[in-house]
XYZ file of C-alpha atoms in Angstrom:
679
model
C -62.991 12.194 271.693
C -65.282 14.891 270.247
C -67.309 15.357 273.412
C -66.395 16.622 276.844
C -66.740 14.656 280.074
C -70.365 14.043 281.059
C -71.199 15.771 284.316
C -73.617 15.150 287.168
C -74.991 17.618 289.680
C -74.158 16.876 293.314
C -76.347 18.315 296.071
C -75.354 17.634 299.653
C -76.476 18.797 303.093
C -75.532 17.811 306.604
C -74.528 18.871 310.077
C -72.129 21.814 310.391
C -69.827 19.599 312.429
C -69.194 17.503 309.304
C -68.416 20.365 306.903
C -64.648 20.230 307.411
C -64.574 16.498 306.769
C -66.912 16.830 303.777
C -64.622 19.395 302.134
C -61.608 17.211 302.848
C -63.296 14.224 301.197
C -64.250 16.326 298.164
C -60.616 17.379 297.785
C -59.403 13.794 298.206
C -61.778 12.653 295.478
C -60.075 15.158 293.188
C -63.083 15.560 290.908
C -65.624 17.751 292.742
C -66.180 21.259 291.360
C -68.110 23.208 294.018
C -70.433 25.987 292.884
C -70.168 29.144 295.012
C -73.266 29.864 297.087
C -74.793 33.203 296.123
C -75.997 34.017 299.639
C -79.416 35.341 298.718
C -81.576 33.123 300.960
C -82.960 34.431 304.270
C -81.475 32.799 307.336
C -78.708 31.070 305.354
C -75.306 32.687 304.958
C -72.010 32.013 303.261
C -69.710 29.935 305.439
C -66.648 31.331 307.188
C -63.160 29.880 306.639
C -61.609 27.411 309.059
C -59.542 29.112 311.833
C -56.355 27.482 310.504
C -56.814 29.169 307.123
C -54.983 32.334 308.220
C -51.825 30.450 309.226
C -51.824 28.474 305.986
C -52.393 31.621 303.915
C -49.547 33.442 305.673
C -47.068 30.632 304.989
C -48.391 30.249 301.447
C -47.778 33.955 300.774
C -44.155 33.570 301.892
C -43.654 30.452 299.787
C -45.150 32.081 296.699
C -42.959 35.139 297.194
C -39.833 32.988 297.461
C -40.812 30.897 294.442
C -41.486 34.048 292.438
C -37.976 35.302 293.199
C -36.143 31.991 292.763
C -38.245 30.604 289.879
C -37.804 27.055 291.112
C -38.523 23.985 289.005
C -39.136 20.338 289.730
C -37.550 17.975 287.229
C -37.298 15.019 289.634
C -41.019 14.312 289.906
C -43.562 14.528 292.730
C -42.739 14.376 296.433
C -44.712 12.154 298.775
C -47.432 13.859 300.776
C -45.930 12.550 304.026
C -42.551 14.147 303.299
C -44.208 17.448 302.462
C -46.227 17.465 305.673
C -43.134 16.532 307.695
C -41.218 19.394 306.083
C -43.948 21.924 306.893
C -44.204 20.775 310.501
C -40.417 20.682 310.757
C -37.729 23.162 309.777
C -38.868 24.121 306.299
C -40.731 27.295 307.402
C -37.467 28.480 309.004
C -35.646 27.764 305.752
C -38.221 29.858 303.927
C -37.688 32.704 306.407
C -33.922 32.525 305.983
C -34.034 32.694 302.197
C -36.643 35.452 302.424
C -34.103 37.554 304.326
C -31.468 36.902 301.673
C -33.903 37.841 298.897
C -34.790 41.041 300.759
C -31.077 41.790 301.274
C -30.441 41.402 297.561
C -33.427 43.579 296.705
C -32.247 46.325 299.068
C -28.756 46.191 297.579
C -30.096 46.417 294.025
C -32.270 49.392 294.953
C -29.286 51.125 296.521
C -27.169 50.384 293.432
C -29.866 51.973 291.302
C -29.806 55.117 293.442
C -26.006 55.254 293.454
C -25.900 54.747 289.674
C -28.041 57.845 289.257
C -25.696 59.690 291.639
C -22.667 58.510 289.662
C -24.238 59.762 286.433
C -24.772 63.236 287.913
C -21.307 63.389 289.532
C -19.682 62.275 286.293
C -21.474 65.077 284.453
C -20.453 67.838 286.880
C -16.968 66.483 287.695
C -15.262 68.765 285.101
C -16.442 71.806 287.107
C -14.250 70.643 290.030
C -16.315 72.701 292.485
C -16.883 71.428 296.045
C -20.450 70.252 296.290
C -21.022 71.991 299.618
C -20.367 75.357 297.971
C -23.358 74.706 295.713
C -25.689 73.549 298.487
C -24.771 75.047 301.860
C -24.570 78.824 301.249
C -28.009 80.117 302.167
C -27.619 83.540 300.581
C -26.644 82.164 297.162
C -28.712 80.185 294.673
C -26.805 77.783 292.419
C -28.132 76.448 289.104
C -26.570 73.614 287.097
C -27.404 72.863 283.483
C -26.138 70.752 280.612
C -26.275 72.210 277.091
C -24.578 71.884 273.737
C -24.609 75.713 273.463
C -22.309 76.393 276.418
C -20.024 78.475 274.190
C -22.820 81.044 273.730
C -23.379 81.497 277.484
C -21.575 84.846 277.718
C -23.587 86.219 274.797
C -26.921 85.026 276.193
C -26.281 86.151 279.765
C -25.053 89.582 278.559
C -24.925 92.183 281.330
C -26.313 89.594 283.757
C -22.832 88.034 283.735
C -21.575 90.894 285.899
C -24.067 90.030 288.665
C -23.501 86.255 288.768
C -20.647 83.805 289.169
C -20.456 81.443 286.193
C -18.324 78.346 285.635
C -18.312 76.418 282.344
C -16.678 73.052 281.763
C -17.495 71.271 278.537
C -21.285 71.194 278.177
C -21.929 71.929 281.870
C -22.707 75.385 283.219
C -22.796 76.324 286.909
C -24.280 79.700 287.819
C -24.294 81.215 291.352
C -26.473 84.244 291.952
C -28.493 86.115 294.515
C -32.107 85.129 294.927
C -33.401 88.242 293.160
C -31.548 87.229 289.960
C -32.747 83.600 290.007
C -35.581 84.099 287.509
C -33.294 85.811 284.961
C -30.692 83.045 285.331
C -33.284 80.360 284.699
C -34.566 82.208 281.628
C -31.035 82.489 280.266
C -30.366 78.813 280.838
C -33.659 78.041 279.125
C -32.619 80.120 276.118
C -29.469 78.005 275.935
C -31.623 74.862 275.983
C -29.907 73.709 279.165
C -31.152 70.542 280.820
C -31.355 71.090 284.572
C -29.040 69.003 286.762
C -30.009 68.263 290.341
C -27.124 69.103 292.676
C -26.127 65.996 294.683
C -25.653 65.983 298.442
C -22.334 65.566 300.216
C -19.083 67.380 300.887
C -16.002 67.519 298.711
C -15.336 67.699 295.017
C -17.472 65.663 292.592
C -14.483 63.494 291.713
C -13.999 62.577 295.377
C -17.689 61.805 295.848
C -17.646 59.877 292.579
C -14.844 57.636 293.857
C -16.782 56.946 297.057
C -19.990 56.166 295.157
C -18.106 53.796 292.863
C -16.614 51.994 295.876
C -20.062 51.715 297.464
C -21.444 50.250 294.232
C -18.655 47.668 294.129
C -19.423 46.625 297.699
C -23.138 46.351 296.933
C -22.476 44.382 293.745
C -20.458 41.874 295.772
C -23.392 41.672 298.174
C -25.742 40.944 295.265
C -23.351 38.302 293.919
C -23.119 36.656 297.347
C -26.912 36.681 297.652
C -27.266 35.180 294.178
C -24.857 32.396 295.149
C -26.756 31.684 298.373
C -30.076 31.755 296.544
C -28.786 29.326 293.903
C -27.474 26.964 296.571
C -30.781 27.155 298.438
C -32.695 26.485 295.221
C -30.574 23.437 294.398
C -31.148 22.032 297.865
C -34.790 23.012 298.443
C -36.362 24.042 295.127
C -38.171 20.785 294.533
C -39.576 20.757 298.050
C -40.607 24.405 297.710
C -42.721 23.546 294.660
C -44.314 20.643 296.507
C -44.954 22.717 299.638
C -46.575 25.474 297.577
C -48.887 22.990 295.871
C -49.774 21.381 299.209
C -50.473 24.730 300.855
C -52.599 25.867 297.920
C -54.627 22.689 298.278
C -54.968 23.159 302.028
C -55.953 26.795 301.553
C -58.727 25.795 299.138
C -60.016 23.181 301.586
C -59.896 25.459 304.631
C -61.554 28.341 302.792
C -63.985 26.063 300.960
C -66.578 26.982 303.584
C -67.083 30.255 301.695
C -68.460 28.224 298.780
C -71.115 26.595 300.930
C -74.420 27.705 302.431
C -74.446 27.446 306.217
C -76.785 28.020 309.107
C -76.296 27.633 312.842
C -76.436 23.839 312.665
C -76.255 22.719 309.032
C -74.489 23.190 305.721
C -75.415 22.656 302.100
C -73.401 22.700 298.916
C -73.886 22.154 295.209
C -71.186 20.806 292.951
C -70.425 19.121 289.661
C -68.507 15.901 289.181
C -67.940 13.472 286.287
C -70.856 11.091 285.922
C -68.453 8.145 285.805
C -67.290 9.023 289.346
C -70.775 9.363 290.828
C -70.859 5.971 292.576
C -67.434 6.421 294.171
C -68.391 9.895 295.407
C -71.740 8.699 296.751
C -70.142 5.919 298.787
C -67.818 8.259 300.734
C -69.861 11.462 300.912
C -72.919 9.692 302.278
C -71.004 9.206 305.543
C -70.814 12.956 306.231
C -74.199 14.084 304.902
C -77.835 13.704 305.842
C -78.959 14.422 302.284
C -77.058 13.460 299.143
C -78.243 13.620 295.558
C -76.192 12.966 292.412
C -78.083 13.336 289.144
C -76.775 13.389 285.581
C -77.226 16.771 283.894
C -80.053 16.956 281.374
C -80.589 20.027 279.208
C -84.337 20.576 279.577
C -84.441 23.099 276.729
C -84.090 20.584 273.920
C -86.403 21.595 271.110
C -86.761 25.246 272.108
C -85.891 27.950 269.608
C -83.142 30.446 270.251
C -85.699 33.142 270.899
C -86.839 31.410 274.059
C -84.450 33.658 275.933
C -85.742 33.690 279.465
C -85.636 29.896 279.644
C -82.306 29.714 277.860
C -80.529 32.070 280.229
C -81.812 30.271 283.317
C -80.044 27.068 282.324
C -76.887 26.546 284.352
C -74.544 24.365 282.376
C -71.867 22.175 283.948
C -68.192 23.160 283.776
C -66.112 21.669 280.997
C -63.565 18.899 281.467
C -61.799 17.850 278.269
C -62.010 14.212 277.259
C -59.315 13.965 274.614
C -56.999 11.073 273.929
C -53.349 11.518 274.834
C -52.308 12.161 271.214
C -54.531 15.254 270.912
C -54.752 16.534 274.477
C -52.109 19.215 273.833
C -54.419 21.042 271.391
C -56.686 22.078 274.272
C -54.228 24.966 274.702
C -55.411 26.311 271.345
C -59.095 25.689 272.067
C -58.791 27.567 275.361
C -57.723 30.684 273.458
C -61.317 31.082 272.249
C -62.969 29.524 275.289
C -63.958 26.011 276.247
C -66.898 24.628 274.271
C -70.352 24.982 275.762
C -71.459 21.854 277.573
C -73.276 19.450 275.254
C -71.583 20.705 272.070
C -68.846 18.955 270.133
C -65.281 19.623 271.237
C -63.058 20.612 268.268
C -59.792 19.990 270.129
C -59.025 16.601 268.556
C -59.669 17.987 265.075
C -57.521 21.070 265.684
C -54.677 18.801 266.855
C -54.418 17.533 263.261
C -55.628 20.422 261.099
C -53.601 23.212 262.729
C -50.156 21.690 262.003
C -51.369 20.670 258.524
C -52.386 24.245 257.716
C -49.125 25.538 259.170
C -47.105 23.024 257.165
C -48.932 23.854 253.937
C -48.069 27.522 254.406
C -44.411 27.233 255.449
C -43.685 23.959 253.631
C -39.876 23.867 253.813
C -38.016 20.725 254.865
C -35.023 22.673 256.170
C -37.104 24.987 258.314
C -39.119 21.993 259.469
C -35.960 20.343 260.797
C -34.949 23.552 262.573
C -38.392 23.851 264.166
C -38.219 20.246 265.354
C -34.811 20.879 266.904
C -36.196 24.030 268.518
C -39.060 21.965 269.943
C -36.599 19.457 271.410
C -34.573 22.302 272.931
C -37.727 23.831 274.400
C -38.720 20.475 275.850
C -35.310 20.016 277.461
C -35.566 23.420 279.128
C -39.190 23.667 280.237
C -40.592 20.239 279.380
C -41.024 19.463 283.091
C -43.681 22.168 283.259
C -47.094 21.111 281.855
C -47.455 24.298 279.812
C -43.907 23.909 278.500
C -44.550 20.286 277.534
C -47.701 21.281 275.643
C -45.944 24.150 273.847
C -43.040 21.928 272.780
C -45.485 19.265 271.562
C -47.394 21.764 269.424
C -44.116 23.137 268.046
C -42.887 19.625 267.242
C -46.064 18.830 265.299
C -45.686 22.096 263.384
C -42.103 21.118 262.500
C -43.077 17.605 261.410
C -45.867 18.903 259.154
C -43.553 21.548 257.686
C -40.869 18.939 257.002
C -43.300 16.543 255.284
C -44.730 19.276 253.047
C -41.182 20.469 252.350
C -40.214 16.990 251.145
C -43.289 16.847 248.891
C -42.480 20.302 247.453
C -38.718 19.617 247.214
C -37.894 22.775 249.180
C -35.222 23.184 251.865
C -34.064 26.584 253.156
C -35.555 28.135 250.021
C -33.604 25.867 247.650
C -35.330 23.538 245.195
C -33.580 20.246 245.968
C -35.252 18.047 243.353
C -32.183 17.948 241.098
C -29.559 17.679 243.834
C -27.508 14.498 243.528
C -28.156 13.621 247.156
C -31.931 13.461 246.539
C -32.206 12.009 243.046
C -33.023 8.614 244.570
C -36.120 10.141 246.179
C -37.479 12.525 243.575
C -37.003 10.532 240.360
C -39.229 7.649 241.602
C -41.620 10.187 243.138
C -41.914 12.034 239.823
C -42.236 8.959 237.609
C -44.697 7.338 240.012
C -47.058 10.309 240.191
C -46.660 12.145 236.852
C -49.333 10.167 235.015
C -51.057 8.429 237.906
C -53.963 10.889 238.034
C -54.084 11.825 234.360
C -57.556 11.520 232.822
C -59.115 11.251 236.276
C -61.686 13.387 238.086
C -58.841 15.403 239.609
C -58.166 16.833 236.157
C -61.656 16.770 234.670
C -63.647 17.939 237.699
C -61.219 19.871 239.836
C -59.046 21.474 237.190
C -55.798 20.263 238.739
C -53.174 20.048 235.993
C -50.122 19.685 238.257
C -51.141 16.546 240.090
C -47.695 15.042 240.456
C -44.835 15.313 242.929
C -42.686 17.185 243.737
C -45.261 19.966 243.978
C -43.446 23.218 243.163
C -45.666 25.809 244.822
C -44.103 28.920 243.292
C -43.414 27.205 239.958
C -45.606 25.105 237.683
C -47.966 24.136 240.496
C -48.967 27.675 241.469
C -52.416 27.404 239.852
C -53.029 24.086 241.579
C -51.773 25.598 244.851
C -54.447 28.287 244.542
C -57.174 25.746 243.777
C -56.096 23.394 246.546
C -56.221 26.272 249.053
C -59.835 26.962 248.047
C -60.774 23.268 248.099
C -59.217 22.884 251.513
C -61.197 25.903 252.694
C -64.452 24.458 251.364
C -63.788 21.124 253.069
C -62.822 22.826 256.329
C -65.930 25.017 256.329
C -68.083 22.021 255.406
C -66.787 20.189 258.462
C -67.507 23.259 260.600
C -71.116 23.481 259.398
C -71.613 19.744 259.978
C -70.401 20.160 263.567
C -72.692 23.171 263.923
C -75.601 21.119 262.559
C -74.957 18.408 265.158
C -74.707 20.967 267.963
C -77.995 22.664 267.064
C -79.686 19.294 266.523
C -78.668 18.134 270.006
C -79.829 21.400 271.597
C -82.923 22.349 269.582
C -83.934 19.502 267.271
C -83.752 18.641 263.580
C -85.898 21.502 262.285
C -83.802 24.223 263.911
C -80.623 22.434 262.815
C -81.794 22.308 259.207
C -82.737 25.977 258.958
C -79.758 27.286 260.972
C -76.933 25.090 259.662
C -78.436 22.934 256.935
C -79.114 26.091 254.932
C -75.409 26.904 255.042
C -74.547 23.374 253.934
C -76.801 23.786 250.894
C -75.249 27.164 250.058
C -71.671 25.946 250.515
C -72.040 22.678 248.594
C -74.203 24.137 245.835
C -72.152 27.313 245.472
C -68.804 25.490 245.433
C -69.988 22.952 242.878
C -71.548 25.688 240.710
C -68.341 27.755 240.664
C -66.185 24.660 240.129
C -68.248 23.616 237.124
C -68.004 27.127 235.725
C -64.197 27.002 236.035
C -63.736 23.543 234.503
C -66.508 23.561 231.871
C -66.249 26.281 229.218
C -69.801 25.617 228.032
C -71.258 26.300 231.477
C -72.580 29.843 232.050
C -72.247 31.891 235.214
C -75.981 32.125 235.819
C -76.971 28.894 234.118
C -79.569 26.893 235.994
C -78.532 23.539 237.470
C -79.059 21.381 240.512
C -76.176 23.238 242.166
C -77.572 26.710 241.567
C -80.964 25.494 242.806
C -79.278 24.270 245.996
C -77.927 27.785 246.547
C -81.348 29.378 246.035
C -83.034 26.896 248.375
C -80.228 27.397 250.892
C -80.642 31.182 250.896
C -84.414 30.848 251.387
C -83.874 28.432 254.289
C -81.276 30.782 255.731
C -83.781 33.652 255.663
C -86.257 31.470 257.570
C -83.577 30.429 260.026
C -82.520 34.020 260.706
C -86.120 35.212 260.993
C -87.538 32.415 263.161
C -84.649 30.774 265.007
C -82.104 33.579 265.310
C -84.642 36.254 266.250
C -83.942 38.673 263.355
C -87.579 38.849 262.253
C -88.722 38.479 258.660
C -87.429 41.864 257.526
C -84.065 41.251 259.162
C -83.906 37.754 257.714
C -84.607 38.941 254.169
C -81.947 41.640 254.487
C -79.277 39.646 256.281
C -79.742 36.347 254.394
C -78.204 37.480 251.081
C -75.584 39.571 252.909
C -74.502 36.600 255.026
C -74.284 34.493 251.863
C -71.639 36.824 250.428
C -69.918 36.645 253.828
C -69.509 32.907 253.286
C -67.792 33.627 249.973
C -65.359 35.906 251.815
C -64.748 33.178 254.403
C -63.936 30.690 251.647
C -61.630 33.041 249.761
C -59.850 33.762 253.055
C -58.223 30.341 252.711
C -56.226 31.779 249.810
C -53.905 33.085 252.515
C -52.469 29.536 252.586
C -51.243 30.099 249.045
C -50.409 33.783 249.371
C -48.368 33.561 252.570
C -46.738 30.339 251.408
C -45.570 31.796 248.088
C -44.368 34.978 249.832
C -42.222 32.863 252.179
C -40.784 30.904 249.255
C -39.864 34.084 247.386
C -38.202 35.673 250.421
C -35.994 32.616 250.872
C -35.274 32.441 247.117
C -34.207 36.103 246.998
C -31.940 35.560 250.005
C -30.351 32.548 248.326
C -29.922 34.383 245.036
C -28.365 37.474 246.601
C -26.482 35.790 249.409
C -25.593 32.173 248.681
C -25.164 32.316 244.899
C -23.528 35.731 245.141
C -21.139 34.286 247.728
C -20.321 31.363 245.439
C -19.592 33.731 242.533
C -17.417 35.910 244.769
C -15.400 32.906 245.954
C -14.893 31.698 242.398
C -13.616 35.140 241.399
C -11.391 35.439 244.481
C -13.315 38.267 246.179
C -13.186 36.688 249.625
C -14.091 39.831 251.555
C -17.254 40.235 249.497
C -17.941 36.522 249.900
C -17.619 36.890 253.661
C -20.144 39.775 253.683
C -22.541 37.896 251.394
C -22.347 34.865 253.684
C -23.612 36.935 256.604
C -26.274 38.440 254.341
C -27.431 34.955 253.409
C -27.497 33.792 257.025
C -29.362 36.958 258.042
C -32.043 36.406 255.405
C -32.404 32.777 256.447
C -32.820 33.745 260.102
C -35.356 36.404 259.122
C -37.240 33.934 256.906
C -37.294 31.367 259.723
C -38.493 33.930 262.283
C -41.173 35.094 259.856
C -42.000 31.449 259.166
C -42.568 30.792 262.855
C -44.788 33.848 263.299
C -46.762 34.537 260.133
C -47.993 31.008 259.237
C -48.964 30.484 262.895
C -51.094 33.632 262.902
C -52.814 32.771 259.629
C -53.390 29.112 260.535
C -54.882 30.196 263.875
C -57.083 32.783 262.171
C -58.448 30.219 259.717
C -59.422 28.029 262.660
C -60.667 30.599 265.146
C -62.415 33.045 262.797
C -63.373 31.263 259.601
C -63.970 27.749 260.949
C -64.926 27.856 264.618
C -67.161 30.848 263.987
C -69.511 28.417 262.253
C -70.198 26.293 265.313
C -68.179 27.123 268.408
C -69.693 28.646 271.540
C -66.749 29.351 273.839
C -68.830 30.023 276.949
C -67.818 26.838 278.766
C -66.502 27.201 282.317
C -63.308 25.391 283.236
C -63.770 22.373 285.502
C -61.797 23.143 288.673
C -61.959 20.426 291.324
C -61.565 21.485 294.934
C -57.920 21.132 295.917
C -56.646 21.297 292.351
C -54.801 18.653 290.382
C -51.641 17.180 291.950
C -48.420 17.771 290.052
C -45.616 18.000 292.602
C -47.207 16.057 295.493
C -48.325 12.438 295.441
C -50.337 10.491 297.982
C -52.981 13.093 298.909
């Protein structure tokens, strides 16, 4: 669950005659990630694609183009491989050609509409002049200038004596000036002084109004063409969309197989390839690949740099790590979308995906924490699933959104908040909150939660912006300390696995000492009035020892040198304090959201109620829309802001303590089947 799939290195060589079959078998296995051959060995070259690759690529390009235009989907499930192959060898390519022509026809019509719309705009502008267009374009001895200006009334004043040498027509804000070529520069200067925007004279014969009517008719004809094409495209999509998706997937797989030669090393008579595959699939791969190879080796990957320090660079960089295949259980697999945003974990390190699957919605819920908004988010997730749930990315997005809504709803119930209202005293919820209050009010009194952690509001409902604000602040810090502690523990395990216990202690154990000792020292200072800021204790000693170990770790294992370690050690320690205090954003953003909703309710809802009671129904109507507007704004802000801050706390504050996102994605030859079954 916290580790990725173990990989083995596959090395295979054989006769060139068997390369096509070997690639086909690798694709059929569905779990062979071939490493591209670099081509730097004398006498051995990169392979050339199969002759059929060009035909497959040509058809694939057409299919992708059609799918891009139609945006097909497959909600009915995969199509059998036999049916897909029959379609490709049958009439389906002709169907693709036919719809391609319709798509091109629509595109041409839309382009022509765009051109005609520009023409209509110009003709509409100059129509008040009522001058035949050919008079402005076909008299060689006369130059005609058109301009649009709000200062047309000042034209006579600006043109002055030039008016006697030109022909000028003004209609509204449009000016048309005809002149001899020698006066063209003066005319342009005058129009510039008027601030006139130049108008390009359209082509054609007749008055602008006549040409405008013709252009409008042409647009109507083209719009009907576009509508007809849209109807044909929709009908084609309904009949063939599912098959198009399956054909595209099949062709992409075939293209990878037929061009897979370029990943292999070849000579006149032999081929060789290197690949990665899951260790658990090694025996199955060996049994089928041995039939098409003269040499086959499958060995589990072993990092031979265990125990080396980080300064052993030239060895470290030579290590080629396997690609990363996630190994998460179904309940947490969706969170890999978040992990991918900062890169897949380096092979051999712990995978945080399963942890993020739980902590991200918890952080989000603690920030937003409104039962009403939680319900809306859950409904939004269901809507999203109904629309794009058939797509893997859409299913993952809706799952993440649903978890965010559930967490927000649960926290909202515990805080007695719904759409910014405090619902603790509402008659409909008395049955819930009276037992909750009486059952928790004194349950933790005189316990370590009060004595050690300074939590005075330890009962439910937990009013974040009310009496529990101080506890909300403290809980945000405690949550940050626990989250960072988990991050350093994961980092300790990662370094231990890669470089041994000594490196792990000085690189990550030092941080554990600083975090635990510093947190406990500050906590005791807050809760014990007799405890001094700089008073010596086991906790302050842990911090001192931790800083000294950190200096050693930076100097010896991180390559900073002793001077760099002594300078950076104390600086980095204060950086940890900033990381911890960054978790206060849980409180700060949460309280801000509560106050925005409260202000909206006070101004909108309660104002509306007062207006109704006083008979001011028009004002009540306006205040209702104000209230709804604030609620929509608060919900939109609640979707965006808590997400950003929860992601930051994971990606920057937490994962920065252990995560190396340099892992390469595991990509088996032929891809993963989604729309085609029976490969």
